[in-house]
Amino acid sequence: MAIERETVENLLKLTKPRWKTSITKVEPNRIITRGYPQEDLIGNISFPEMVYLLLKGELPHENESKMLEAVLVSFCDHGVTPPSTQVARIMASSGAPLNSCVSGGISSFGKYHAGALERSMCLLQKIIKENVDFNNPKTSHNDLKNLALTTVEHYLENAKKIPGFGHRFHHKDPRPGKLIETAKKNGCFGIHTELAVIVENLLLEMKGIRMNIDGANAGILSDMGFDWRFGTGIFMIGRVPALISHIHEEKSDETPFRKFVEVEDVYFHEFDSVNHDLNKNEL
Amino acid sequence: MAIERETVENLLKLTKPRWKTSITKVEPNRIITRGYPQEDLIGNISFPEMVYLLLKGELPHENESKMLEAVLVSFCDHGVTPPSTQVARIMASSGAPLNSCVSGGISSFGKYHAGALERSMCLLQKIIKENVDFNNPKTSHNDLKNLALTTVEHYLENAKKIPGFGHRFHHKDPRPGKLIETAKKNGCFGIHTELAVIVENLLLEMKGIRMNIDGANAGILSDMGFDWRFGTGIFMIGRVPALISHIHEEKSDETPFRKFVEVEDVYFHEFDSVNHDLNKNEL
Amino acid sequence: MAIERETVENLLKLTKPRWKTSITKVEPNRIITRGYPQEDLIGNISFPEMVYLLLKGELPHENESKMLEAVLVSFCDHGVTPPSTQVARIMASSGAPLNSCVSGGISSFGKYHAGALERSMCLLQKIIKENVDFNNPKTSHNDLKNLALTTVEHYLENAKKIPGFGHRFHHKDPRPGKLIETAKKNGCFGIHTELAVIVENLLLEMKGIRMNIDGANAGILSDMGFDWRFGTGIFMIGRVPALISHIHEEKSDETPFRKFVEVEDVYFHEFDSVNHDLNKNEL
Amino acid sequence: MAIERETVENLLKLTKPRWKTSITKVEPNRIITRGYPQEDLIGNISFPEMVYLLLKGELPHENESKMLEAVLVSFCDHGVTPPSTQVARIMASSGAPLNSCVSGGISSFGKYHAGALERSMCLLQKIIKENVDFNNPKTSHNDLKNLALTTVEHYLENAKKIPGFGHRFHHKDPRPGKLIETAKKNGCFGIHTELAVIVENLLLEMKGIRMNIDGANAGILSDMGFDWRFGTGIFMIGRVPALISHIHEEKSDETPFRKFVEVEDVYFHEFDSVNHDLNKNEL
């Protein structure tokens, strides 16, 4: 029995591809990522080059590859002080499998933790984009200083922290200096990083506050052409190995299900719907 | 133009249903769950009845519904001492959204935390299944006592904890007594719960250890016909509301990104690959 | 040897409680939730009453308890069409443990999925709060109609969807009618729900669009005094049982690691950094 | 007023360090990872060297660093066919934030997906450990062939798949060949990889099945001295960048909340508690 073309075409509509991607083409016995067969990439490109290829769609220049490597290395670890590491270890202690613990760590990156990189990139990119004419980009140091001053004053007047500056554990974070030196060496010190440095100079003079790792990497990644929306992702790539290491340490060296909180550590108070300020909760 | 049936059938193969379910049938303007239009369920059945319907495929008897309600209520909260609650609150403090925090809490239920209910159900169900002839189920209290004694001795000889007994914060957990009383009132006190009670009597005499909430609920849920694989799920349903409440409390009443760990709280030691016992790590 | 008071006080500072809560007070052998010993709650209050107690700090009136029960039941399940259910089942198929799968499902509730309830509650609460004088709350139906009309026109002019109205699978969602009927029966039909109903009438006339489950529950929960920030949480409590049921179904009835996507289902295209619109990506 | 020493010591007990780590020592203005100040690592070591340092506690030799780089690159991406990538994209489509989507992807690595690497490492390490005398490690190719044959026969008799061999999309996975070539070039082709190659030869002859990427990397990582418990972690480090890239692609190039499943794609059947095989469900 024959069926009409129209019917068939209607049936075919159901089979139209549900998935579309430009990242990797998979065929039997062939896996092509961003145009390169994977067997040509393995053993030939560095891991940061692969990261760049995946995120930006093309391979980086050698200096960019070295710079991205330094950025990823700089995010490595901060001991057990970050909430994400505490979360990963508490989960490990309760017997959750490795992937759950890493996921917990990654999901802990919120507005306040790890979010600073993204917010710092967003701020720098916005200031430069709105104020610098890239057809005529000879912005003088003085222009940048004015932009920096306006920004700093705006934040200070509103009693808000500038993302990328100040650190709750370090008066002078030891990482930004080395990152900026590496950026200069690899030709990745551009207008965004310069702006960040000027902001630091102002803040240091006015409030004794210095640049932190997020501020330095925000400038550098922006100068490398990474949209701010990639900030948290790049931080994650750099931090995941340490999360794994902490989870293994907790599982190997500690007693399972140890008490992180004793009854005596907890202060119980009556619920007070008046002082319970849900509006602080932005969700 | 006409196309041959065979061609069409080949095309149709591509459209064979990828998804299959017996839980809810969705059609335009109709949503039928386990055979009931949802508009007939809303306002007519209790939430525990809905839970039972979803998990077991049919509505419970009234006494089973009341029992399941008591079980769910009993899992409600244990303050900030459980790792899952700490995880949810630490994540909330770092600015993660509500769902991430709840997910983190739920993923923290591991072998040691919350896993006890499932392992306790598994143990009770295995003992009864392997030793009781259900075609002739008149098992005397004495038979159960022998089964319990063998089990307790086996665990004590191997210096292992019996899941469902002992609590790291309570010498006498206040919940099991009320649960067992409720089970008796609702005709849900059967052979599994009886076995659990006998195990408690032995353990109390031999080691001063009592039943905890997991032991009581393990017996009761087993007597209600819940396979042990549903244990963690039922615990989750009961605990999620408290996780949400804790997350809101943290976001509403605490300073964001407060320090859960101070530098002084951390002891740093050199890595020692010899004493680093990866084999403890079952992953 | 004696030590000076000041020294001791400094030491004591280190031991100041890290954790503070008003939800549950835990002491050896005593667990008090919102003022009630848990053994008095088990078997005596319903699960929705427990939810209310945890979220709002006090027990509800009987009609509120019945209403919340209906709301929770109404969120039960929507088959395999929601992204969260697909995510939970795909994870189950790859061999992930139950908690990971439930977490994945819960984390899938985003701006577009499940977020509608919260955004609908926020919209209704904002309109009422900004326009109705609660010291003199005799707002006539005509006043509400004007508020509704302004809102609808604003959304339509901006070609945006009003959260809580329209459903991608149902022209007439079968659940809102029953929910509103239940609200009227239980004295929970107030100004927010009335506003939602008026918006529906306008939208139906102008665009043929009806209220969906989120719109109905947004009105009802608002009239019950739930801040919009609790929306996603309440949805979660209602939906978790179905996620568990779907995960068990996938694990019990399907072949593990089945192919959800065939190579032929995927369309590969070249990466195009020009049309690749990162700005759509709000992250 | 003075206080007795004993009292003070009791107070001090409360302040004993809750956290212990050998990974990173954090002091004001100093961050020392595995003995190296971070400012000395940034710009001086490669990312795979950092991974090695974090996981194994010391820096690798140059050849090991190159090998680990190739391994990490090889895990980069497999388009949208892996469940983890589908999960990440479905979550992205529903409006979940980046970290939630990455977490969902990572939590999808289960027994069947990504678990193969770990299980393959475990198998190879177990065979070698139990059969090779490392004080006298001159195991001939013939000995290994016997070990391989016993293993293959055992799996085939039990109709089970050997982890690390066979791929559901490729008859001949293009990656293992290049990985093994790279291992030989970098002196990382040892007894475990040789065993894997012999298993492949046997399987190819007997069943036409070849080694996949997990089998090759299982051998190589084992020869590099990585305990099998690090398998999933190393896979994760390699795959996270692609997850991030897919999430950005979904958010940038697709319509939010697109339908992954149509009502017509779903087959609804009656629940059948008899054929519903919960025992398949290992949880």
Coordinates of N, CA and C in Angstrom, one line a residue, chain A residues 14 18-24 26-31 33-34 38-48 50-51 54-55 69-70 72-74 76-81 86 89-90 98-100 102-104 106-110 169-175 178-179 182 229-230 232-234 236-238 240-242 244-246 248-250 253-254 258-262 264-265, chain D residues 14 18-24 26-31 33-34 38-48 50-51 54-55 69-70 72-74 76-81 86 89-90 98-100 102-104 106-110 169-175 178-179 182 229-230 232-234 236-238 240-242 244-246 248-250 253-254 258-262 264-265:
Chain A
L14 N 8.3 14.8 12.9 CA 8.6 14.2 14.2 C 10.0 13.8 14.4
R18 N 16.5 16.8 17.3 CA 16.2 17.4 18.6 C 17.4 18.2 19.1
W19 N 18.6 17.8 18.6 CA 19.8 18.3 19.2 C 20.7 18.9 18.1
K20 N 21.4 19.9 18.4 CA 22.2 20.7 17.5 C 23.4 21.1 18.3
T21 N 24.6 21.0 17.7 CA 25.8 21.4 18.4 C 26.9 21.8 17.4
S22 N 27.7 22.7 17.8 CA 28.9 23.0 16.9 C 30.2 22.6 17.6
I23 N 30.1 21.9 18.7 CA 31.3 21.6 19.5 C 32.0 20.4 19.0
T24 N 31.3 19.3 19.0 CA 31.9 18.0 18.5 C 31.0 17.2 17.6
V26 N 30.1 13.7 16.1 CA 30.4 12.3 16.4 C 29.8 11.5 15.3
E27 N 30.7 10.7 14.7 CA 30.2 9.7 13.7 C 30.9 8.4 14.1
P28 N 30.4 7.3 13.6 CA 31.0 6.0 13.9 C 32.5 6.1 13.6
N29 N 33.3 5.8 14.6 CA 34.8 5.8 14.5 C 35.5 7.2 14.3
R30 N 34.7 8.3 14.4 CA 35.2 9.6 14.2 C 34.7 10.6 15.2
I31 N 35.6 11.3 15.9 CA 35.1 12.3 16.8 C 35.9 13.6 16.5
T33 N 36.4 17.6 17.1 CA 36.0 18.7 18.0 C 36.5 20.0 17.4
R34 N 35.6 20.9 17.3 CA 35.9 22.2 16.7 C 36.8 22.1 15.4
Q38 N 40.0 14.2 17.2 CA 40.5 14.1 18.5 C 41.9 13.4 18.6
E39 N 42.1 12.4 17.7 CA 43.4 11.8 17.8 C 44.5 12.7 17.3
D40 N 44.2 13.8 16.7 CA 45.2 14.8 16.3 C 45.5 15.8 17.5
L41 N 44.5 15.9 18.4 CA 44.6 16.8 19.5 C 45.4 16.1 20.7
I42 N 45.1 14.8 20.9 CA 45.7 14.1 22.0 C 47.2 14.0 21.8
G43 N 47.9 14.5 22.8 CA 49.4 14.4 22.7 C 50.0 15.6 22.0
N44 N 49.1 16.4 21.4 CA 49.6 17.6 20.6 C 49.3 18.9 21.1
I45 N 48.2 19.0 21.8 CA 47.9 20.3 22.4 C 47.8 20.2 23.9
S46 N 48.0 21.4 24.6 CA 48.0 21.4 26.1 C 46.6 21.4 26.5
F47 N 46.4 21.1 27.8 CA 45.0 21.2 28.4 C 44.4 22.6 28.3
P48 N 45.2 23.6 28.7 CA 44.6 25.0 28.5 C 44.3 25.3 27.1
M50 N 43.1 23.1 25.0 CA 41.8 22.4 24.8 C 40.7 23.2 25.4
V51 N 40.9 23.8 26.6 CA 39.9 24.6 27.3 C 39.5 25.8 26.4
L54 N 37.6 24.7 23.3 CA 36.2 24.4 23.6 C 35.3 25.6 23.9
L55 N 35.9 26.6 24.7 CA 35.1 27.7 25.1 C 35.0 28.8 24.0
E69 N 47.0 29.1 31.2 CA 47.6 28.1 32.1 C 47.8 28.7 33.5
A70 N 48.5 29.9 33.5 CA 48.7 30.5 34.8 C 47.5 30.8 35.5
L72 N 44.5 29.3 35.3 CA 44.0 28.0 35.9 C 44.7 27.6 37.1
V73 N 46.1 27.6 37.0 CA 46.9 27.2 38.1 C 46.6 28.1 39.4
S74 N 46.4 29.4 39.1 CA 46.2 30.3 40.2 C 44.9 30.0 41.0
C76 N 43.9 27.2 42.0 CA 44.0 25.8 42.5 C 43.3 25.5 43.8
D77 N 43.7 26.2 44.9 CA 43.2 25.8 46.2 C 43.4 26.9 47.2
H78 N 42.5 26.9 48.2 CA 42.7 27.8 49.3 C 42.4 27.0 50.6
G79 N 42.9 25.8 50.7 CA 42.7 25.0 51.9 C 41.3 24.7 52.2
V80 N 40.9 24.7 53.5 CA 39.6 24.4 53.9 C 38.7 25.6 54.2
T81 N 39.3 26.8 53.9 CA 38.5 28.0 54.3 C 37.3 28.2 53.3
Q86 N 34.5 23.1 52.3 CA 33.8 22.6 53.5 C 32.6 21.7 53.1
R89 N 33.8 18.3 51.7 CA 34.4 17.4 52.7 C 33.3 16.9 53.7
I90 N 32.3 17.8 54.0 CA 31.2 17.3 54.9 C 30.4 16.2 54.2
L98 N 32.1 10.3 45.3 CA 32.9 11.4 44.8 C 32.1 12.4 44.0
N99 N 31.4 12.0 43.0 CA 30.7 13.0 42.1 C 29.7 13.8 42.9
S100 N 29.0 13.2 43.8 CA 28.1 14.1 44.6 C 28.9 15.1 45.4
V102 N 31.8 16.5 44.6 CA 32.3 17.5 43.7 C 31.2 18.5 43.3
S103 N 30.0 17.8 43.0 CA 28.8 18.6 42.6 C 28.4 19.6 43.7
G104 N 28.5 19.1 44.9 CA 28.1 20.0 46.1 C 29.1 21.1 46.1
I106 N 30.9 22.5 43.7 CA 30.6 23.4 42.5 C 29.3 24.2 42.7
S107 N 28.3 23.5 43.3 CA 27.0 24.3 43.4 C 27.1 25.3 44.6
S108 N 28.2 25.2 45.4 CA 28.4 26.2 46.4 C 28.9 27.5 45.9
F109 N 29.4 27.6 44.7 CA 29.9 28.8 44.2 C 28.7 29.7 43.9
G110 N 28.5 30.7 44.8 CA 27.3 31.5 44.7 C 27.7 32.9 44.5
F169 N 40.8 36.8 54.2 CA 41.9 36.2 55.0 C 43.3 36.9 54.7
H170 N 43.4 37.6 53.7 CA 44.7 38.2 53.3 C 44.6 39.8 53.2
H171 N 45.5 40.4 53.9 CA 45.6 41.9 53.7 C 46.2 42.1 52.3
K172 N 47.3 41.3 52.0 CA 47.9 41.3 50.7 C 47.9 39.9 50.1
D173 N 46.9 39.7 49.3 CA 46.8 38.4 48.6 C 48.1 38.2 47.7
P174 N 48.8 37.0 48.0 CA 50.1 36.8 47.3 C 50.0 36.5 45.8
R175 N 48.8 36.3 45.3 CA 48.7 35.8 43.9 C 48.6 36.9 42.8
K178 N 51.9 38.1 41.0 CA 52.5 37.2 40.1 C 51.7 37.0 38.8
L179 N 50.4 37.1 38.9 CA 49.5 37.0 37.8 C 49.8 38.2 36.8
T182 N 53.0 37.9 35.0 CA 52.9 36.9 34.0 C 52.1 37.4 32.8
R229 N 30.7 36.2 31.2 CA 29.9 35.0 31.5 C 30.7 33.7 31.6
F230 N 31.9 33.7 31.2 CA 32.8 32.5 31.3 C 33.5 32.5 32.6
T232 N 32.9 32.2 36.0 CA 32.7 31.1 37.0 C 33.1 29.8 36.4
G233 N 32.9 29.6 35.1 CA 33.3 28.3 34.4 C 34.8 28.1 34.5
I234 N 35.5 29.2 34.2 CA 37.0 29.1 34.2 C 37.5 28.8 35.7
M236 N 35.9 27.3 38.0 CA 35.6 25.9 38.2 C 36.6 24.9 37.7
I237 N 37.0 25.1 36.4 CA 38.0 24.2 35.8 C 39.3 24.2 36.7
G238 N 39.7 25.4 37.2 CA 40.9 25.5 38.0 C 40.7 24.9 39.4
V240 N 38.3 22.4 40.4 CA 37.9 21.0 40.6 C 39.0 20.0 41.1
P241 N 40.2 20.1 40.6 CA 41.2 19.2 41.1 C 41.4 19.2 42.6
A242 N 41.4 20.4 43.1 CA 41.6 20.5 44.6 C 40.3 20.0 45.3
I244 N 38.6 17.5 44.4 CA 38.8 16.0 44.4 C 39.8 15.6 45.4
S245 N 40.9 16.4 45.5 CA 42.0 16.1 46.4 C 41.5 16.1 47.9
H246 N 40.7 17.2 48.2 CA 40.1 17.3 49.5 C 39.2 16.2 49.9
H248 N 39.2 13.1 48.7 CA 40.0 11.9 48.9 C 40.7 12.0 50.3
E249 N 41.2 13.2 50.6 CA 41.8 13.4 52.0 C 40.8 13.1 53.1
E250 N 39.6 13.6 53.0 CA 38.6 13.4 54.0 C 38.3 11.9 54.1
D253 N 41.7 10.0 55.4 CA 42.4 10.3 56.7 C 41.5 10.6 57.8
E254 N 40.2 10.7 57.6 CA 39.4 11.1 58.8 C 38.4 10.0 59.1
R258 N 32.3 12.1 61.2 CA 32.8 12.8 62.4 C 31.8 14.0 62.6
K259 N 31.8 14.5 63.8 CA 30.9 15.6 64.2 C 31.5 16.9 63.8
F260 N 30.9 17.6 62.8 CA 31.3 18.9 62.5 C 30.7 20.0 63.4
V261 N 29.6 19.6 64.0 CA 28.9 20.5 65.0 C 28.6 19.7 66.2
E262 N 28.9 20.2 67.4 CA 28.5 19.6 68.6 C 27.2 20.3 69.1
E264 N 26.8 21.7 71.8 CA 27.1 22.9 72.5 C 27.5 24.0 71.5
D265 N 27.8 23.7 70.3 CA 28.2 24.8 69.3 C 26.9 25.6 68.9
Chain D
L14 N 37.1 22.9 73.7 CA 36.1 23.2 72.7 C 36.7 23.8 71.4
R18 N 38.9 21.7 64.3 CA 37.9 20.8 63.7 C 38.4 20.3 62.3
W19 N 39.4 21.0 61.8 CA 39.7 20.8 60.4 C 41.2 20.5 60.3
K20 N 41.6 19.6 59.5 CA 43.0 19.2 59.3 C 43.2 18.9 57.9
T21 N 44.3 19.4 57.3 CA 44.6 19.2 55.9 C 46.1 19.2 55.6
S22 N 46.5 18.5 54.6 CA 47.9 18.5 54.2 C 48.0 19.1 52.8
I23 N 46.9 19.6 52.3 CA 46.9 20.1 50.9 C 47.5 21.5 50.8
T24 N 46.8 22.5 51.5 CA 47.3 23.9 51.4 C 47.3 24.5 52.8
V26 N 47.1 27.9 54.8 CA 46.7 29.2 54.6 C 47.1 30.1 55.8
E27 N 47.9 31.1 55.6 CA 48.1 32.1 56.7 C 47.9 33.4 56.0
P28 N 47.7 34.5 56.9 CA 47.6 35.8 56.3 C 48.7 36.1 55.3
N29 N 48.3 36.4 54.1 CA 49.3 36.8 53.0 C 50.2 35.6 52.5
R30 N 49.9 34.4 52.9 CA 50.7 33.3 52.5 C 49.8 32.1 52.2
I31 N 49.9 31.5 51.0 CA 49.2 30.3 50.6 C 50.2 29.3 50.1
T33 N 50.9 25.5 48.9 CA 50.2 24.2 48.4 C 51.3 23.1 48.3
R34 N 51.1 22.1 49.0 CA 52.0 20.9 49.0 C 53.4 21.4 49.1
Q38 N 52.1 29.6 46.4 CA 51.4 29.6 45.1 C 51.9 30.6 44.1
E39 N 52.5 31.7 44.6 CA 53.1 32.6 43.7 C 54.3 32.0 42.9
D40 N 54.9 31.0 43.5 CA 56.0 30.3 42.8 C 55.4 29.3 41.8
L41 N 54.2 28.8 41.9 CA 53.6 27.8 41.0 C 53.0 28.5 39.8
I42 N 52.3 29.7 40.1 CA 51.7 30.4 39.0 C 52.7 30.8 37.9
G43 N 52.4 30.4 36.7 CA 53.4 30.8 35.6 C 54.6 29.9 35.5
N44 N 54.7 29.0 36.4 CA 55.9 28.1 36.4 C 55.6 26.7 36.2
I45 N 54.4 26.2 36.6 CA 54.1 24.8 36.3 C 52.8 24.8 35.4
S46 N 52.7 23.6 34.7 CA 51.6 23.5 33.8 C 50.3 23.0 34.7
F47 N 49.2 23.1 34.0 CA 48.0 22.7 34.8 C 48.0 21.2 35.1
P48 N 48.4 20.4 34.2 CA 48.5 18.9 34.6 C 49.5 18.7 35.7
M50 N 49.9 20.8 38.1 CA 49.2 21.2 39.3 C 48.2 20.0 39.7
V51 N 47.5 19.4 38.7 CA 46.6 18.3 39.0 C 47.4 17.2 39.7
L54 N 48.4 18.2 43.3 CA 47.2 18.1 44.2 C 46.8 16.7 44.5
L55 N 46.8 15.8 43.5 CA 46.3 14.5 43.8 C 47.3 13.5 44.4
E69 N 48.7 15.2 30.6 CA 48.1 16.2 29.7 C 47.3 15.5 28.6
A70 N 48.0 14.5 28.0 CA 47.3 13.8 26.9 C 46.0 13.1 27.4
L72 N 44.1 14.0 30.0 CA 43.1 15.0 30.2 C 42.5 15.5 28.9
V73 N 43.3 15.7 27.9 CA 42.8 16.2 26.6 C 41.9 15.1 26.0
S74 N 42.3 13.9 26.2 CA 41.5 12.8 25.5 C 40.0 12.7 26.1
C76 N 38.1 15.1 26.6 CA 37.5 16.4 26.3 C 36.0 16.4 26.1
D77 N 35.5 15.7 25.1 CA 34.1 15.8 24.7 C 33.6 14.7 23.8
H78 N 32.3 14.4 23.9 CA 31.8 13.4 22.9 C 30.4 13.9 22.4
G79 N 30.4 15.2 22.1 CA 29.1 15.8 21.6 C 28.0 15.7 22.6
V80 N 26.8 15.5 22.0 CA 25.6 15.5 22.9 C 25.1 14.1 23.2
T81 N 26.0 13.1 22.9 CA 25.5 11.7 23.2 C 25.6 11.3 24.6
Q86 N 23.6 15.7 28.1 CA 22.2 15.9 27.9 C 21.6 16.6 29.2
R89 N 22.6 20.2 29.5 CA 21.9 21.1 28.5 C 20.4 21.2 28.8
I90 N 19.8 20.1 29.3 CA 18.4 20.2 29.6 C 18.2 21.2 30.8
L98 N 24.7 28.3 35.7 CA 25.8 27.5 35.2 C 26.3 26.4 36.2
N99 N 26.5 26.8 37.5 CA 27.0 25.8 38.4 C 26.1 24.6 38.6
S100 N 24.8 24.9 38.6 CA 23.8 23.8 38.8 C 23.9 22.9 37.6
V102 N 26.5 22.3 35.6 CA 27.8 21.5 35.6 C 27.6 20.4 36.7
S103 N 27.1 20.8 37.8 CA 26.9 19.8 38.9 C 26.0 18.7 38.4
G104 N 24.9 19.0 37.7 CA 24.0 18.0 37.2 C 24.8 17.0 36.2
I106 N 28.1 16.4 36.2 CA 29.0 15.7 37.0 C 28.3 14.6 37.8
S107 N 27.1 14.9 38.4 CA 26.4 13.9 39.1 C 25.9 12.8 38.3
S108 N 25.8 13.0 37.0 CA 25.3 12.0 36.0 C 26.4 10.9 35.8
F109 N 27.6 11.1 36.2 CA 28.6 10.0 36.0 C 28.3 8.9 37.0
G110 N 27.7 7.9 36.5 CA 27.3 6.8 37.4 C 28.0 5.5 37.0
F169 N 29.0 3.6 20.4 CA 28.9 4.4 19.1 C 30.0 4.1 18.1
H170 N 31.1 3.5 18.6 CA 32.2 3.3 17.7 C 32.6 1.8 17.7
H171 N 32.8 1.3 16.5 CA 33.4 -0.1 16.4 C 34.9 0.0 16.7
K172 N 35.5 1.1 16.2 CA 36.9 1.3 16.5 C 37.1 2.7 17.0
D173 N 37.1 2.9 18.3 CA 37.2 4.2 19.0 C 38.6 4.8 18.5
P174 N 38.5 6.0 18.0 CA 39.8 6.6 17.4 C 40.8 7.0 18.4
R175 N 40.5 7.1 19.7 CA 41.4 7.6 20.7 C 42.4 6.7 21.3
K178 N 46.0 6.5 19.7 CA 46.9 7.6 19.9 C 47.4 7.7 21.3
L179 N 46.5 7.3 22.3 CA 46.9 7.4 23.7 C 48.0 6.4 24.0
T182 N 51.2 7.6 22.6 CA 51.8 8.7 23.4 C 52.4 8.1 24.7
R229 N 40.8 4.6 42.5 CA 39.8 5.5 43.1 C 39.9 6.9 42.6
F230 N 41.0 7.2 41.8 CA 41.1 8.6 41.2 C 40.6 8.6 39.8
T232 N 37.5 8.4 38.3 CA 36.4 9.3 38.0 C 36.8 10.7 38.1
G233 N 37.6 11.0 39.1 CA 38.0 12.4 39.3 C 38.8 12.9 38.2
I234 N 39.7 12.1 37.6 CA 40.5 12.6 36.5 C 39.7 12.7 35.3
M236 N 36.6 13.6 35.3 CA 35.8 14.9 35.5 C 36.7 16.1 35.2
I237 N 37.9 16.1 35.6 CA 38.8 17.3 35.3 C 38.8 17.5 33.8
G238 N 38.9 16.4 33.1 CA 39.0 16.5 31.6 C 37.7 16.9 31.0
V240 N 34.9 18.6 32.4 CA 34.2 19.8 32.8 C 34.3 21.0 31.8
P241 N 35.4 21.2 31.1 CA 35.4 22.3 30.1 C 34.3 22.1 29.1
A242 N 34.1 20.9 28.6 CA 33.1 20.7 27.5 C 31.7 20.9 28.1
I244 N 30.9 23.0 30.3 CA 30.7 24.4 30.3 C 30.4 25.0 28.9
S245 N 31.1 24.5 28.0 CA 30.9 24.9 26.6 C 29.5 24.5 26.1
H246 N 29.1 23.3 26.4 CA 27.7 22.9 26.0 C 26.6 23.8 26.7
H248 N 26.9 26.8 27.7 CA 26.9 28.2 27.0 C 26.2 28.1 25.7
E249 N 26.5 27.0 24.9 CA 25.9 26.8 23.6 C 24.4 26.8 23.7
E250 N 23.9 25.9 24.7 CA 22.5 25.8 24.9 C 21.8 27.1 25.2
D253 N 22.4 29.7 22.0 CA 21.9 29.4 20.6 C 20.5 28.7 20.5
E254 N 19.9 28.4 21.7 CA 18.6 27.7 21.6 C 17.6 28.5 22.3
R258 N 12.9 24.8 25.5 CA 12.4 24.1 24.3 C 12.0 22.7 24.8
K259 N 11.0 22.1 24.0 CA 10.5 20.8 24.4 C 11.5 19.7 24.0
F260 N 12.0 19.0 25.0 CA 12.9 17.8 24.7 C 12.0 16.6 24.5
V261 N 10.8 16.6 25.0 CA 9.9 15.5 24.9 C 8.5 16.0 24.5
E262 N 7.9 15.4 23.4 CA 6.6 15.8 23.1 C 5.6 14.8 23.7
E264 N 3.6 13.1 22.2 CA 3.5 11.9 21.3 C 4.8 11.0 21.5
D265 N 5.8 11.5 22.1 CA 7.0 10.7 22.3 C 6.9 9.7 23.4

